[in-house]
Coordinates of C-alpha atoms in Angstrom, one line a residue:
M151 CA 160.3 -34.4 -31.6
T152 CA 156.8 -33.3 -32.5
Q153 CA 156.1 -31.0 -35.4
N154 CA 155.2 -28.0 -33.2
Q155 CA 158.5 -28.3 -31.4
T156 CA 160.5 -27.7 -34.6
N157 CA 161.2 -24.4 -36.4
P158 CA 158.0 -23.4 -38.3
E159 CA 157.9 -24.3 -42.0
R160 CA 157.4 -21.5 -44.4
I161 CA 154.5 -21.9 -46.8
L162 CA 153.8 -19.6 -49.8
I163 CA 150.3 -19.1 -51.2
I164 CA 150.2 -17.6 -54.7
D165 CA 146.6 -16.8 -55.5
D166 CA 144.9 -13.7 -57.0
D167 CA 141.8 -14.3 -54.9
Q168 CA 142.6 -12.7 -51.5
A169 CA 139.4 -14.2 -50.1
I170 CA 141.0 -17.7 -50.5
W171 CA 143.9 -16.5 -48.3
K172 CA 141.5 -16.5 -45.3
S173 CA 140.6 -20.2 -46.0
Y174 CA 144.3 -21.2 -45.9
R175 CA 144.8 -19.3 -42.6
Q176 CA 141.7 -20.9 -41.0
V177 CA 142.8 -24.4 -42.0
L178 CA 146.6 -24.2 -41.5
C179 CA 146.9 -21.6 -38.8
P180 CA 143.6 -21.8 -36.7
T181 CA 143.3 -19.5 -33.8
T182 CA 143.8 -21.2 -30.4
P183 CA 140.7 -20.5 -28.1
E184 CA 141.4 -18.5 -25.0
P185 CA 141.7 -20.9 -22.0
D186 CA 138.7 -19.5 -20.1
S187 CA 136.5 -19.1 -23.2
S188 CA 133.3 -21.2 -23.7
L189 CA 134.7 -22.9 -26.8
A190 CA 137.8 -24.0 -24.8
K191 CA 135.6 -25.4 -22.1
I192 CA 133.4 -27.3 -24.6
N193 CA 136.5 -28.7 -26.3
E194 CA 137.8 -29.8 -22.9
I195 CA 134.6 -31.7 -22.1
L196 CA 134.2 -33.2 -25.6
L197 CA 137.9 -34.2 -26.1
G198 CA 138.3 -35.4 -22.5
G199 CA 141.5 -33.5 -21.8
G200 CA 143.1 -30.1 -21.9
T201 CA 142.5 -27.5 -24.5
Q202 CA 143.7 -28.5 -27.9
G203 CA 145.8 -25.7 -29.3
N204 CA 147.1 -25.2 -32.8
D205 CA 149.1 -28.3 -33.6
S206 CA 150.3 -26.9 -36.9
N207 CA 153.7 -25.3 -37.2
F208 CA 153.5 -23.2 -40.3
V209 CA 154.2 -19.6 -41.2
L210 CA 152.1 -18.4 -44.2
S211 CA 153.1 -15.8 -46.8
F212 CA 150.9 -14.6 -49.6
A213 CA 151.3 -13.2 -53.1
N214 CA 148.5 -12.4 -55.6
Q215 CA 150.6 -12.7 -58.7
G216 CA 153.1 -15.2 -60.0
Q217 CA 155.9 -12.6 -60.4
D218 CA 155.5 -11.5 -56.8
G219 CA 155.6 -15.1 -55.5
Y220 CA 158.7 -15.8 -57.6
Q221 CA 160.5 -12.8 -56.1
M222 CA 159.5 -13.9 -52.6
V223 CA 161.1 -17.3 -53.2
A224 CA 164.2 -15.6 -54.6
D225 CA 164.6 -13.3 -51.7
S226 CA 164.3 -16.0 -49.1
K227 CA 166.1 -18.9 -50.8
E228 CA 169.5 -18.5 -49.1
Q229 CA 168.5 -17.7 -45.6
N230 CA 165.0 -19.0 -44.8
P231 CA 163.6 -20.8 -47.8
F232 CA 160.0 -21.8 -48.3
A233 CA 159.2 -25.5 -47.9
L234 CA 156.0 -25.5 -49.9
A235 CA 154.1 -23.3 -52.3
F236 CA 150.5 -23.5 -53.3
V237 CA 150.1 -22.0 -56.8
D238 CA 146.8 -21.2 -58.3
I239 CA 146.6 -22.2 -62.0
R240 CA 144.8 -19.1 -63.2
M241 CA 146.0 -15.6 -62.1
P242 CA 145.3 -13.0 -64.7
P243 CA 146.8 -10.8 -66.0
G244 CA 150.3 -12.0 -65.2
W245 CA 152.0 -15.4 -65.2
D246 CA 149.6 -18.4 -65.0
G247 CA 150.2 -21.1 -62.4
M248 CA 152.2 -23.4 -64.8
E249 CA 154.6 -20.6 -65.8
T250 CA 155.0 -19.5 -62.2
A251 CA 155.7 -23.1 -61.1
V252 CA 158.3 -23.6 -63.8
K253 CA 160.2 -20.5 -62.9
I254 CA 160.1 -21.3 -59.1
R255 CA 161.3 -24.9 -59.8
Q256 CA 164.2 -23.5 -61.8
L257 CA 165.0 -21.1 -59.0
D258 CA 164.6 -23.6 -56.1
P259 CA 164.7 -27.3 -57.1
D260 CA 164.0 -28.4 -53.5
I261 CA 160.7 -26.6 -52.9
E262 CA 157.5 -28.7 -52.8
L263 CA 154.8 -27.4 -55.2
V264 CA 151.0 -27.9 -55.2
I265 CA 149.1 -26.7 -58.2
V266 CA 145.6 -25.6 -57.1
T267 CA 143.0 -25.9 -59.9
A268 CA 139.3 -25.4 -60.4
Y269 CA 139.5 -25.1 -64.2
S270 CA 142.5 -25.0 -66.4
D271 CA 143.3 -24.8 -70.1
R272 CA 146.3 -27.0 -69.4
S273 CA 146.3 -30.8 -68.7
M274 CA 148.0 -32.3 -65.7
E275 CA 150.4 -34.2 -68.0
E276 CA 151.4 -30.9 -69.7
I277 CA 152.0 -29.2 -66.3
V278 CA 154.1 -32.2 -65.0
R279 CA 156.3 -32.2 -68.1
A280 CA 156.8 -28.4 -67.9
V281 CA 157.5 -28.2 -64.2
G282 CA 159.5 -31.4 -63.8
S283 CA 160.4 -33.2 -60.5
P284 CA 157.0 -35.0 -60.3
D285 CA 158.0 -36.4 -56.9
K286 CA 157.8 -32.8 -55.6
L287 CA 154.5 -31.8 -57.4
L288 CA 150.9 -32.5 -56.4
F289 CA 147.5 -31.2 -57.6
L290 CA 144.7 -29.9 -55.4
H291 CA 141.2 -29.2 -56.7
K292 CA 139.1 -26.3 -55.6
P293 CA 137.1 -26.2 -53.5
F294 CA 139.4 -28.2 -51.3
D295 CA 138.6 -30.2 -48.3
P296 CA 140.2 -28.7 -45.1
D297 CA 141.4 -32.1 -43.9
E298 CA 142.9 -32.9 -47.3
L299 CA 144.6 -29.5 -47.4
K300 CA 146.0 -30.0 -43.9
Q301 CA 147.2 -33.6 -44.6
I302 CA 148.9 -32.5 -47.9
T303 CA 150.6 -29.7 -46.1
R304 CA 151.9 -31.8 -43.3
S305 CA 153.1 -34.6 -45.6
M306 CA 154.9 -32.3 -48.1
T307 CA 156.5 -30.1 -45.4
S308 CA 157.7 -33.2 -43.5
K309 CA 159.0 -34.6 -46.8
W310 CA 160.8 -31.3 -47.5
R311 CA 162.3 -31.2 -44.0
M312 CA 163.5 -34.8 -44.2
A313 CA 165.1 -34.1 -47.6
R314 CA 166.8 -31.0 -46.2
M315 CA 168.1 -33.0 -43.2
E316 CA 169.5 -35.7 -45.5
E317 CA 171.2 -33.0 -47.6
Q318 CA 172.8 -31.5 -44.5
Q319 CA 173.9 -34.9 -43.4
R320 CA 175.4 -35.6 -46.8
H321 CA 177.4 -32.3 -46.6
A322 CA 178.5 -33.2 -43.1
R323 CA 179.7 -36.6 -44.3
E324 CA 181.6 -35.0 -47.2
R325 CA 183.3 -32.5 -44.8
I326 CA 184.3 -35.4 -42.5
E327 CA 185.6 -37.4 -45.5
E328 CA 187.5 -34.3 -46.7
Q329 CA 189.0 -33.8 -43.2
L330 CA 190.0 -37.5 -43.1
H331 CA 191.5 -37.2 -46.6
Q332 CA 193.5 -34.1 -45.5
A333 CA 194.6 -35.9 -42.3
Q334 CA 195.8 -38.8 -44.4
K335 CA 197.7 -36.4 -46.6
M336 CA 199.3 -34.8 -43.6
E337 CA 200.3 -38.2 -42.3
A338 CA 201.9 -39.0 -45.7
I339 CA 203.6 -35.6 -45.6
G340 CA 205.0 -36.4 -42.2
T341 CA 206.3 -39.7 -43.4
L342 CA 207.8 -38.0 -46.4
A343 CA 209.3 -35.3 -44.2
G344 CA 211.1 -37.8 -42.0
G345 CA 212.4 -39.5 -45.1
I346 CA 213.8 -36.4 -46.8
A347 CA 215.2 -34.9 -43.6
H348 CA 218.1 -37.4 -43.5
D349 CA 219.1 -36.8 -47.1
F350 CA 218.5 -33.1 -47.1
N351 CA 220.4 -32.6 -43.9
N352 CA 223.3 -34.5 -45.3
I353 CA 223.4 -32.1 -48.2
L354 CA 223.2 -29.2 -45.8
S355 CA 225.9 -30.7 -43.7
A356 CA 228.3 -30.7 -46.7
I357 CA 227.4 -27.2 -47.6
M358 CA 227.9 -25.8 -44.1
G359 CA 230.9 -27.9 -43.4
Y360 CA 232.9 -27.1 -46.5
T361 CA 231.9 -23.4 -46.1
D362 CA 233.4 -23.6 -42.6
L363 CA 236.6 -25.1 -44.0
A364 CA 236.8 -22.4 -46.7
L365 CA 236.3 -19.7 -44.0
M366 CA 239.1 -21.2 -41.9
R367 CA 241.5 -21.2 -44.9
I368 CA 240.9 -17.7 -46.1
K369 CA 240.3 -16.0 -42.7
G370 CA 241.7 -12.5 -42.8
T371 CA 243.1 -12.8 -46.3
H372 CA 240.0 -12.2 -48.6
P373 CA 237.4 -10.1 -46.8
E374 CA 235.0 -10.0 -49.8
V375 CA 235.0 -13.8 -50.3
E376 CA 234.7 -14.3 -46.5
S377 CA 231.6 -12.1 -46.5
D378 CA 230.1 -14.1 -49.4
L379 CA 230.8 -17.3 -47.6
E380 CA 229.1 -16.0 -44.4
Q381 CA 226.0 -15.4 -46.5
V382 CA 226.1 -19.0 -47.7
R383 CA 226.4 -20.1 -44.1
K384 CA 223.4 -17.9 -43.0
A385 CA 221.3 -19.3 -45.8
S386 CA 222.2 -22.9 -44.8
I387 CA 221.2 -22.1 -41.2
R388 CA 217.9 -20.8 -42.4
A389 CA 217.4 -24.0 -44.5
T390 CA 218.2 -26.1 -41.5
D391 CA 215.6 -24.3 -39.5
L392 CA 213.1 -24.9 -42.3
V393 CA 213.7 -28.6 -42.3
R394 CA 213.2 -28.8 -38.5
Q395 CA 210.0 -26.8 -38.9
I396 CA 208.7 -29.2 -41.4
L397 CA 209.4 -32.1 -39.1
T398 CA 207.9 -30.3 -36.1
F399 CA 204.7 -29.5 -38.2
S400 CA 204.4 -33.1 -39.3
R401 CA 204.5 -34.3 -35.7
R402 CA 202.4 -31.4 -34.3
Q403 CA 205.2 -30.7 -31.8
T404 CA 205.8 -27.3 -30.2
R405 CA 208.9 -25.4 -31.4
E406 CA 211.1 -23.7 -28.9
K407 CA 210.9 -19.9 -28.7
S408 CA 213.6 -17.5 -27.7
P409 CA 213.8 -13.7 -27.2
L410 CA 214.6 -12.0 -30.5
L411 CA 214.6 -8.6 -32.1
I412 CA 211.7 -8.8 -34.5
S413 CA 212.9 -5.9 -36.6
V414 CA 215.9 -8.0 -37.7
I415 CA 213.7 -10.8 -38.9
I416 CA 211.4 -8.4 -40.8
K417 CA 214.4 -6.7 -42.5
E418 CA 215.9 -10.1 -43.5
A419 CA 212.6 -11.3 -45.0
M420 CA 212.2 -8.0 -46.9
K421 CA 215.7 -8.5 -48.5
L422 CA 214.5 -11.9 -49.9
L423 CA 211.2 -10.5 -51.0
R424 CA 212.8 -7.7 -53.0
A425 CA 214.5 -10.3 -55.1
S426 CA 211.3 -12.3 -55.8
I427 CA 208.7 -9.6 -56.1
P428 CA 208.4 -7.8 -59.5
T429 CA 210.1 -4.4 -59.7
T430 CA 206.8 -2.9 -60.8
I431 CA 205.6 -3.2 -57.2
D432 CA 206.8 -0.4 -55.0
I433 CA 207.8 -1.8 -51.6
R434 CA 207.8 0.6 -48.7
E435 CA 209.2 -0.2 -45.2
E436 CA 208.4 1.7 -42.0
I437 CA 210.3 -0.2 -39.3
S438 CA 210.2 1.8 -36.0
S439 CA 210.0 -0.9 -33.3
Q440 CA 213.1 -2.1 -31.5
A441 CA 211.1 -4.4 -29.2
T442 CA 212.0 -7.9 -28.3
I443 CA 209.4 -10.7 -28.5
L444 CA 209.5 -14.4 -27.5
A445 CA 209.3 -16.2 -30.8
D446 CA 210.6 -18.7 -33.3
A447 CA 212.6 -16.8 -35.9
T448 CA 211.9 -19.2 -38.8
Q449 CA 208.2 -19.1 -38.2
L450 CA 208.2 -15.3 -38.1
H451 CA 210.2 -15.3 -41.3
Q452 CA 207.6 -17.6 -42.9
L453 CA 204.7 -15.4 -41.6
V454 CA 206.2 -12.3 -43.3
M455 CA 206.9 -14.1 -46.5
N456 CA 203.4 -15.6 -46.7
L457 CA 201.6 -12.3 -46.0
C458 CA 203.8 -10.3 -48.4
T459 CA 203.5 -12.9 -51.2
N460 CA 199.7 -13.0 -50.7
A461 CA 199.7 -9.2 -50.9
Y462 CA 201.6 -9.0 -54.2
H463 CA 199.5 -11.8 -55.7
A464 CA 196.5 -9.6 -55.0
M465 CA 197.8 -6.9 -57.3
A466 CA 196.5 -8.5 -60.5
D467 CA 198.7 -6.6 -62.9
Y468 CA 201.7 -6.9 -60.6
S469 CA 201.9 -3.1 -60.0
G470 CA 201.0 -1.1 -57.0
V471 CA 202.3 -0.4 -53.5
L472 CA 203.2 -2.9 -50.8
T473 CA 203.7 -1.3 -47.4
V474 CA 205.2 -3.1 -44.4
T475 CA 205.2 -1.3 -41.1
L476 CA 206.4 -2.4 -37.6
H477 CA 205.7 -0.3 -34.6
D478 CA 205.1 -0.7 -30.8
T479 CA 201.5 -0.6 -29.5
T480 CA 199.9 -0.4 -26.1
L481 CA 196.4 -1.8 -26.1
A482 CA 193.7 -1.2 -23.6
E483 CA 191.4 -4.0 -22.5
G484 CA 188.8 -4.6 -25.3
E485 CA 190.4 -2.1 -27.7
I486 CA 190.8 -4.7 -30.4
I487 CA 188.3 -7.5 -30.8
V488 CA 189.0 -10.6 -32.9
N489 CA 186.3 -13.3 -33.5
N490 CA 184.2 -11.7 -30.7
T491 CA 187.1 -12.1 -28.3
P492 CA 189.0 -8.9 -27.0
I493 CA 192.8 -8.9 -27.1
A494 CA 194.3 -8.8 -23.6
A495 CA 195.6 -5.4 -22.6
G496 CA 199.4 -4.9 -22.7
N497 CA 202.3 -4.0 -24.9
Y498 CA 202.4 -5.4 -28.4
V499 CA 204.5 -5.2 -31.5
T500 CA 202.2 -4.5 -34.5
L501 CA 203.2 -5.8 -38.0
S502 CA 201.1 -4.4 -40.8
I503 CA 201.1 -5.6 -44.4
K504 CA 199.1 -3.3 -46.7
D505 CA 198.6 -3.7 -50.5
T506 CA 196.7 -1.7 -53.2
G507 CA 195.3 -4.9 -54.8
T508 CA 191.9 -6.2 -55.7
G509 CA 190.7 -6.5 -52.1
I510 CA 188.7 -9.3 -50.6
P511 CA 184.9 -9.8 -51.1
H512 CA 183.0 -9.2 -47.9
S513 CA 181.2 -12.5 -48.4
V514 CA 184.4 -14.6 -48.0
I515 CA 186.5 -12.5 -45.7
A516 CA 185.4 -14.6 -42.7
N517 CA 186.8 -17.8 -44.4
I518 CA 190.2 -16.6 -45.6
F519 CA 192.1 -18.2 -42.7
D520 CA 190.4 -21.6 -43.2
P521 CA 192.7 -24.4 -44.4
Y522 CA 192.5 -25.0 -48.2
F523 CA 190.3 -21.9 -48.7
T524 CA 191.5 -19.9 -51.7
T525 CA 190.1 -17.3 -54.0
K526 CA 192.8 -17.9 -56.6
E527 CA 192.3 -19.8 -59.8
K528 CA 192.8 -23.6 -59.7
G529 CA 196.5 -24.4 -59.8
K530 CA 197.5 -21.0 -58.5
G531 CA 197.2 -21.6 -54.8
T532 CA 196.8 -24.3 -52.2
G533 CA 194.7 -22.3 -49.7
M534 CA 197.3 -22.9 -47.0
G535 CA 199.2 -19.6 -46.9
L536 CA 196.9 -17.7 -44.6
A537 CA 196.0 -20.8 -42.6
V538 CA 199.7 -21.2 -41.8
V539 CA 200.0 -17.5 -40.9
K540 CA 197.0 -17.9 -38.5
G541 CA 198.6 -21.0 -36.9
I542 CA 201.9 -19.2 -36.4
V543 CA 200.1 -16.1 -34.8
D544 CA 198.1 -18.4 -32.5
S545 CA 201.2 -20.3 -31.4
H546 CA 202.8 -17.0 -30.4
N547 CA 199.7 -15.9 -28.4
G548 CA 199.1 -13.1 -30.8
A549 CA 196.1 -12.0 -32.9
I550 CA 195.6 -11.1 -36.6
T551 CA 193.0 -8.8 -38.2
V552 CA 192.1 -7.9 -41.7
D553 CA 190.4 -4.9 -43.3
S554 CA 189.6 -5.0 -47.0
E555 CA 187.5 -3.2 -49.5
P556 CA 187.0 -4.7 -53.0
G557 CA 189.0 -2.7 -55.5
Q558 CA 190.9 -0.8 -52.9
G559 CA 193.2 -3.3 -51.3
S560 CA 193.7 -5.0 -47.9
I561 CA 195.6 -4.5 -44.7
F562 CA 196.6 -7.4 -42.4
K563 CA 197.7 -6.5 -38.9
V564 CA 199.5 -9.0 -36.6
Y565 CA 199.7 -8.2 -32.9
L566 CA 202.5 -10.1 -31.0
P567 CA 203.1 -9.7 -27.3
A568 CA 206.3 -7.7 -26.5
S569 CA 208.8 -9.5 -24.2
T570 CA 210.6 -8.1 -21.2
A571 CA 213.5 -10.5 -21.8
G572 CA 216.7 -9.3 -23.4
S573 CA 217.3 -9.5 -27.1
G574 CA 218.5 -12.8 -28.4
A575 CA 220.9 -12.0 -31.2
E576 CA 221.2 -14.6 -33.8
K577 CA 223.9 -17.1 -32.9
V578 CA 227.0 -16.7 -35.1
I579 CA 229.7 -19.4 -34.9
D580 CA 233.3 -18.6 -35.5
A581 CA 234.6 -21.0 -38.1
S582 CA 238.0 -21.0 -36.5
F583 CA 238.8 -23.4 -33.6
S584 CA 239.3 -22.2 -30.1
V585 CA 242.3 -23.6 -28.2
K586 CA 240.1 -25.6 -25.8
L587 CA 238.8 -27.6 -28.7
L588 CA 242.2 -28.8 -29.9
S589 CA 243.4 -32.2 -29.0
T590 CA 246.7 -32.5 -27.2
R591 CA 246.9 -36.3 -27.0
H592 CA 245.9 -37.0 -30.5
E593 CA 243.1 -39.4 -29.6
R594 CA 241.9 -41.9 -32.3
I595 CA 238.3 -41.5 -33.5
M596 CA 236.2 -43.9 -35.5
V597 CA 233.9 -42.1 -38.0
V598 CA 231.0 -44.1 -39.6
D599 CA 228.8 -42.6 -42.3
D600 CA 227.5 -43.9 -45.6
E601 CA 227.9 -40.4 -47.2
S602 CA 231.5 -40.1 -48.5
S603 CA 231.4 -36.2 -48.4
L604 CA 230.4 -36.2 -44.8
R605 CA 233.1 -38.7 -43.8
E606 CA 235.7 -36.6 -45.6
L607 CA 234.3 -33.4 -43.9
A608 CA 234.6 -35.0 -40.4
Y609 CA 238.1 -36.1 -41.3
Q610 CA 239.1 -32.5 -42.2
F611 CA 237.7 -31.0 -39.0
L612 CA 239.0 -33.7 -36.6
T613 CA 242.5 -34.0 -38.1
A614 CA 242.8 -30.2 -38.2
A615 CA 242.0 -30.2 -34.4
G616 CA 244.8 -32.8 -33.8
Y617 CA 242.8 -36.0 -33.7
R618 CA 243.6 -39.2 -35.6
V619 CA 240.7 -40.4 -37.6
D620 CA 239.7 -43.7 -39.3
L621 CA 236.8 -43.6 -41.7
F622 CA 234.2 -46.4 -42.3
A623 CA 231.5 -46.4 -45.0
N624 CA 229.1 -48.8 -43.1
A625 CA 228.4 -50.0 -39.6
E626 CA 229.3 -53.7 -40.4
E627 CA 232.9 -52.8 -41.2
A628 CA 233.2 -50.6 -38.1
S629 CA 231.7 -53.3 -35.9
N630 CA 234.2 -55.9 -37.2
A631 CA 237.1 -53.5 -36.7
L632 CA 236.0 -52.9 -33.1
T633 CA 235.6 -56.6 -32.4
Q634 CA 239.1 -57.3 -33.6
N635 CA 240.8 -54.4 -31.8
P636 CA 238.4 -52.9 -29.2
H637 CA 241.1 -50.7 -27.6
A638 CA 242.3 -49.0 -30.8
W639 CA 239.7 -46.1 -30.7
H640 CA 238.9 -43.5 -28.0
L641 CA 235.5 -42.4 -29.5
L642 CA 232.9 -43.5 -32.0
L643 CA 231.2 -40.9 -34.2
T644 CA 228.4 -42.5 -36.2
D645 CA 225.4 -41.6 -38.4
L646 CA 222.1 -42.9 -37.1
T647 CA 220.4 -43.9 -40.4
M648 CA 222.4 -46.1 -42.7
P649 CA 221.7 -49.1 -45.0
G650 CA 222.1 -52.5 -43.4
M651 CA 223.3 -52.2 -39.9
T652 CA 222.1 -48.9 -38.4
G653 CA 224.0 -46.5 -36.2
E654 CA 221.7 -47.5 -33.3
Q655 CA 222.6 -51.1 -33.7
L656 CA 226.3 -50.2 -34.0
A657 CA 226.1 -48.2 -30.8
I658 CA 224.6 -51.1 -28.9
K659 CA 227.2 -53.5 -30.2
A660 CA 230.0 -51.1 -29.5
K661 CA 228.9 -50.8 -25.8
Q662 CA 228.9 -54.6 -25.5
I663 CA 232.5 -54.7 -26.9
K664 CA 233.8 -51.7 -25.0
P665 CA 231.5 -50.3 -22.3
D666 CA 233.5 -47.2 -21.6
L667 CA 233.7 -46.1 -25.3
P668 CA 232.2 -42.6 -25.8
I669 CA 229.7 -42.6 -28.6
I670 CA 228.2 -39.6 -30.5
I671 CA 225.1 -40.2 -32.6
C672 CA 224.4 -37.9 -35.6
S673 CA 221.1 -37.7 -37.3
G674 CA 219.1 -35.4 -39.6
D675 CA 216.0 -36.3 -37.5
I676 CA 217.2 -36.6 -34.0
Q677 CA 213.8 -35.5 -32.7
S678 CA 212.3 -38.8 -33.9
L679 CA 214.1 -40.5 -31.0
T680 CA 212.3 -40.6 -27.7
N681 CA 214.2 -39.8 -24.4
K682 CA 213.8 -43.5 -23.5
E683 CA 215.5 -44.6 -26.8
I684 CA 218.3 -42.1 -26.3
A685 CA 218.9 -43.4 -22.8
E686 CA 218.9 -47.0 -24.0
L687 CA 221.6 -46.1 -26.6
N688 CA 223.8 -45.0 -23.6
T689 CA 225.6 -42.5 -25.9
S690 CA 227.6 -39.5 -24.8
T691 CA 225.5 -37.1 -26.9
C692 CA 223.3 -36.8 -29.9
L693 CA 223.9 -34.2 -32.6
Q694 CA 221.3 -32.8 -35.0
K695 CA 222.5 -32.6 -38.6
P696 CA 223.7 -30.4 -40.2
I697 CA 226.5 -30.1 -37.8
D698 CA 228.9 -27.1 -37.8
S699 CA 232.5 -27.5 -37.0
T700 CA 232.3 -25.9 -33.5
S701 CA 229.4 -28.1 -32.4
L702 CA 231.2 -31.2 -33.6
L703 CA 234.5 -30.4 -31.9
T704 CA 232.8 -29.3 -28.7
A705 CA 230.8 -32.6 -28.5
V706 CA 234.0 -34.6 -29.2
A707 CA 236.1 -32.7 -26.6
E708 CA 233.3 -32.9 -23.9
S709 CA 232.7 -36.6 -24.5
L710 CA 236.4 -37.4 -24.1
R711 CA 236.7 -35.2 -21.1
A712 CA 233.7 -36.9 -19.4
R713 CA 235.3 -40.3 -20.1
D714 CA 238.6 -39.1 -18.5
N715 CA 236.8 -37.7 -15.5
K716 CA 234.9 -41.0 -15.0
S717 CA 238.1 -43.0 -15.3
S718 CA 239.9 -40.9 -12.6
D719 CA 237.0 -41.3 -10.1

């Protein structure tokens, strides 16, 4: 690319002699002759070609005092900086050339400088020591030769441009390296998530299971205790969804959405927030919408928690007003524009989170949804809260806006499309057994799990439903027992991830020993199995931990019924 095809380089001339300005213009920005002029025709004959236009690519600016030149550099540094400055050494009555050059160098370390001298009280060595960066400093003596001036200008602006390009490339490399580092961190988080899912879901299985047992035993006798246990159960379900969300996020999978009443989610989230937000903050709710949306309940819960937590953190002294509103909105085409894109017309539910905090500086408001961007002090934020919110909103085909004034607070508005589907009430499972889940033939079931609490829990559920149960702490013992007496058991219930022989290996071995044996695989990370792997296991069903009593007994009853139907065919 030739020089005159690039953006013009800005050059600053600081000289108190305005007559010299004309010389700079004539040399660096000569006027191109008119195509039909005599000079143009002579040039064409002499040069043997077309008219030679101005091959320079410079924009000149002028200042007659050092202070004025310094201010011009300051005003243009961020948006459109000067590449080169010619500074006359003597400019009475203000700063001389050396003082001007020193101050400009401190302001903009990248600018190229040329000290123009005819006579000076200062030596070159003194000027170089004072200004610094000798690789970006030259001297030009008056009266200057036009060709020398042009060559110096071209060389130094090219040098400035190359240095600028190298700096941009360095920043680009750093961004790519940071993105790679973050990608590696996310991969590590995904690996960690898969590892903790098994253990954490086992813990949740015990909590949910023994809560179910307690509910069964006190049903109708202790209403207050029963109500408390139901709250434990609801919290366990929420924790279960959170684990699944972590796994989904780590694998970049899409979570299933269902119709739900958003007002219920908002009210549940606000109950939790009231317990965690200081009492000095006045929380106000204005929930008027009864609309249904197609959404993931756990992600919406997280969205509300993140926005409200961000809002109260913005109230520096932890005092102020946090207002949460939810109302129905009908938008016309182009009524709301986000990132230069109008929101589609239609019916929406609008969630607003308003605070009376410190507000967001206008200079950074465009970056607040970027991952790892934070205005908080180091150690007080990851910069992921609003990025996660933006991701959730996008995944629900919604939009989010923010209005903020420093010192007055902020308001975030989330627009989510309303759904025409019926409301999906949260699934509530009765801890008591229905008659159709009870065994009438007392089938014998093999339960294999390395967690003693989960083996005991399965034993309690299954024996209460009328089954006979044998417990095994590892797959090797279960495999040996099946080999010795293959017809003793009617169904195998096994954990997937165990030390030594895995549940997957046990299932394959069991099918070799007894092909018609129904097998139920349980795992805290069942989504890690592909459809092909599940098909190869040839199991009756796969259950995601934590498993509630009804899901377990339903899977057992249906697996045994399917075996009986197959046998009778």
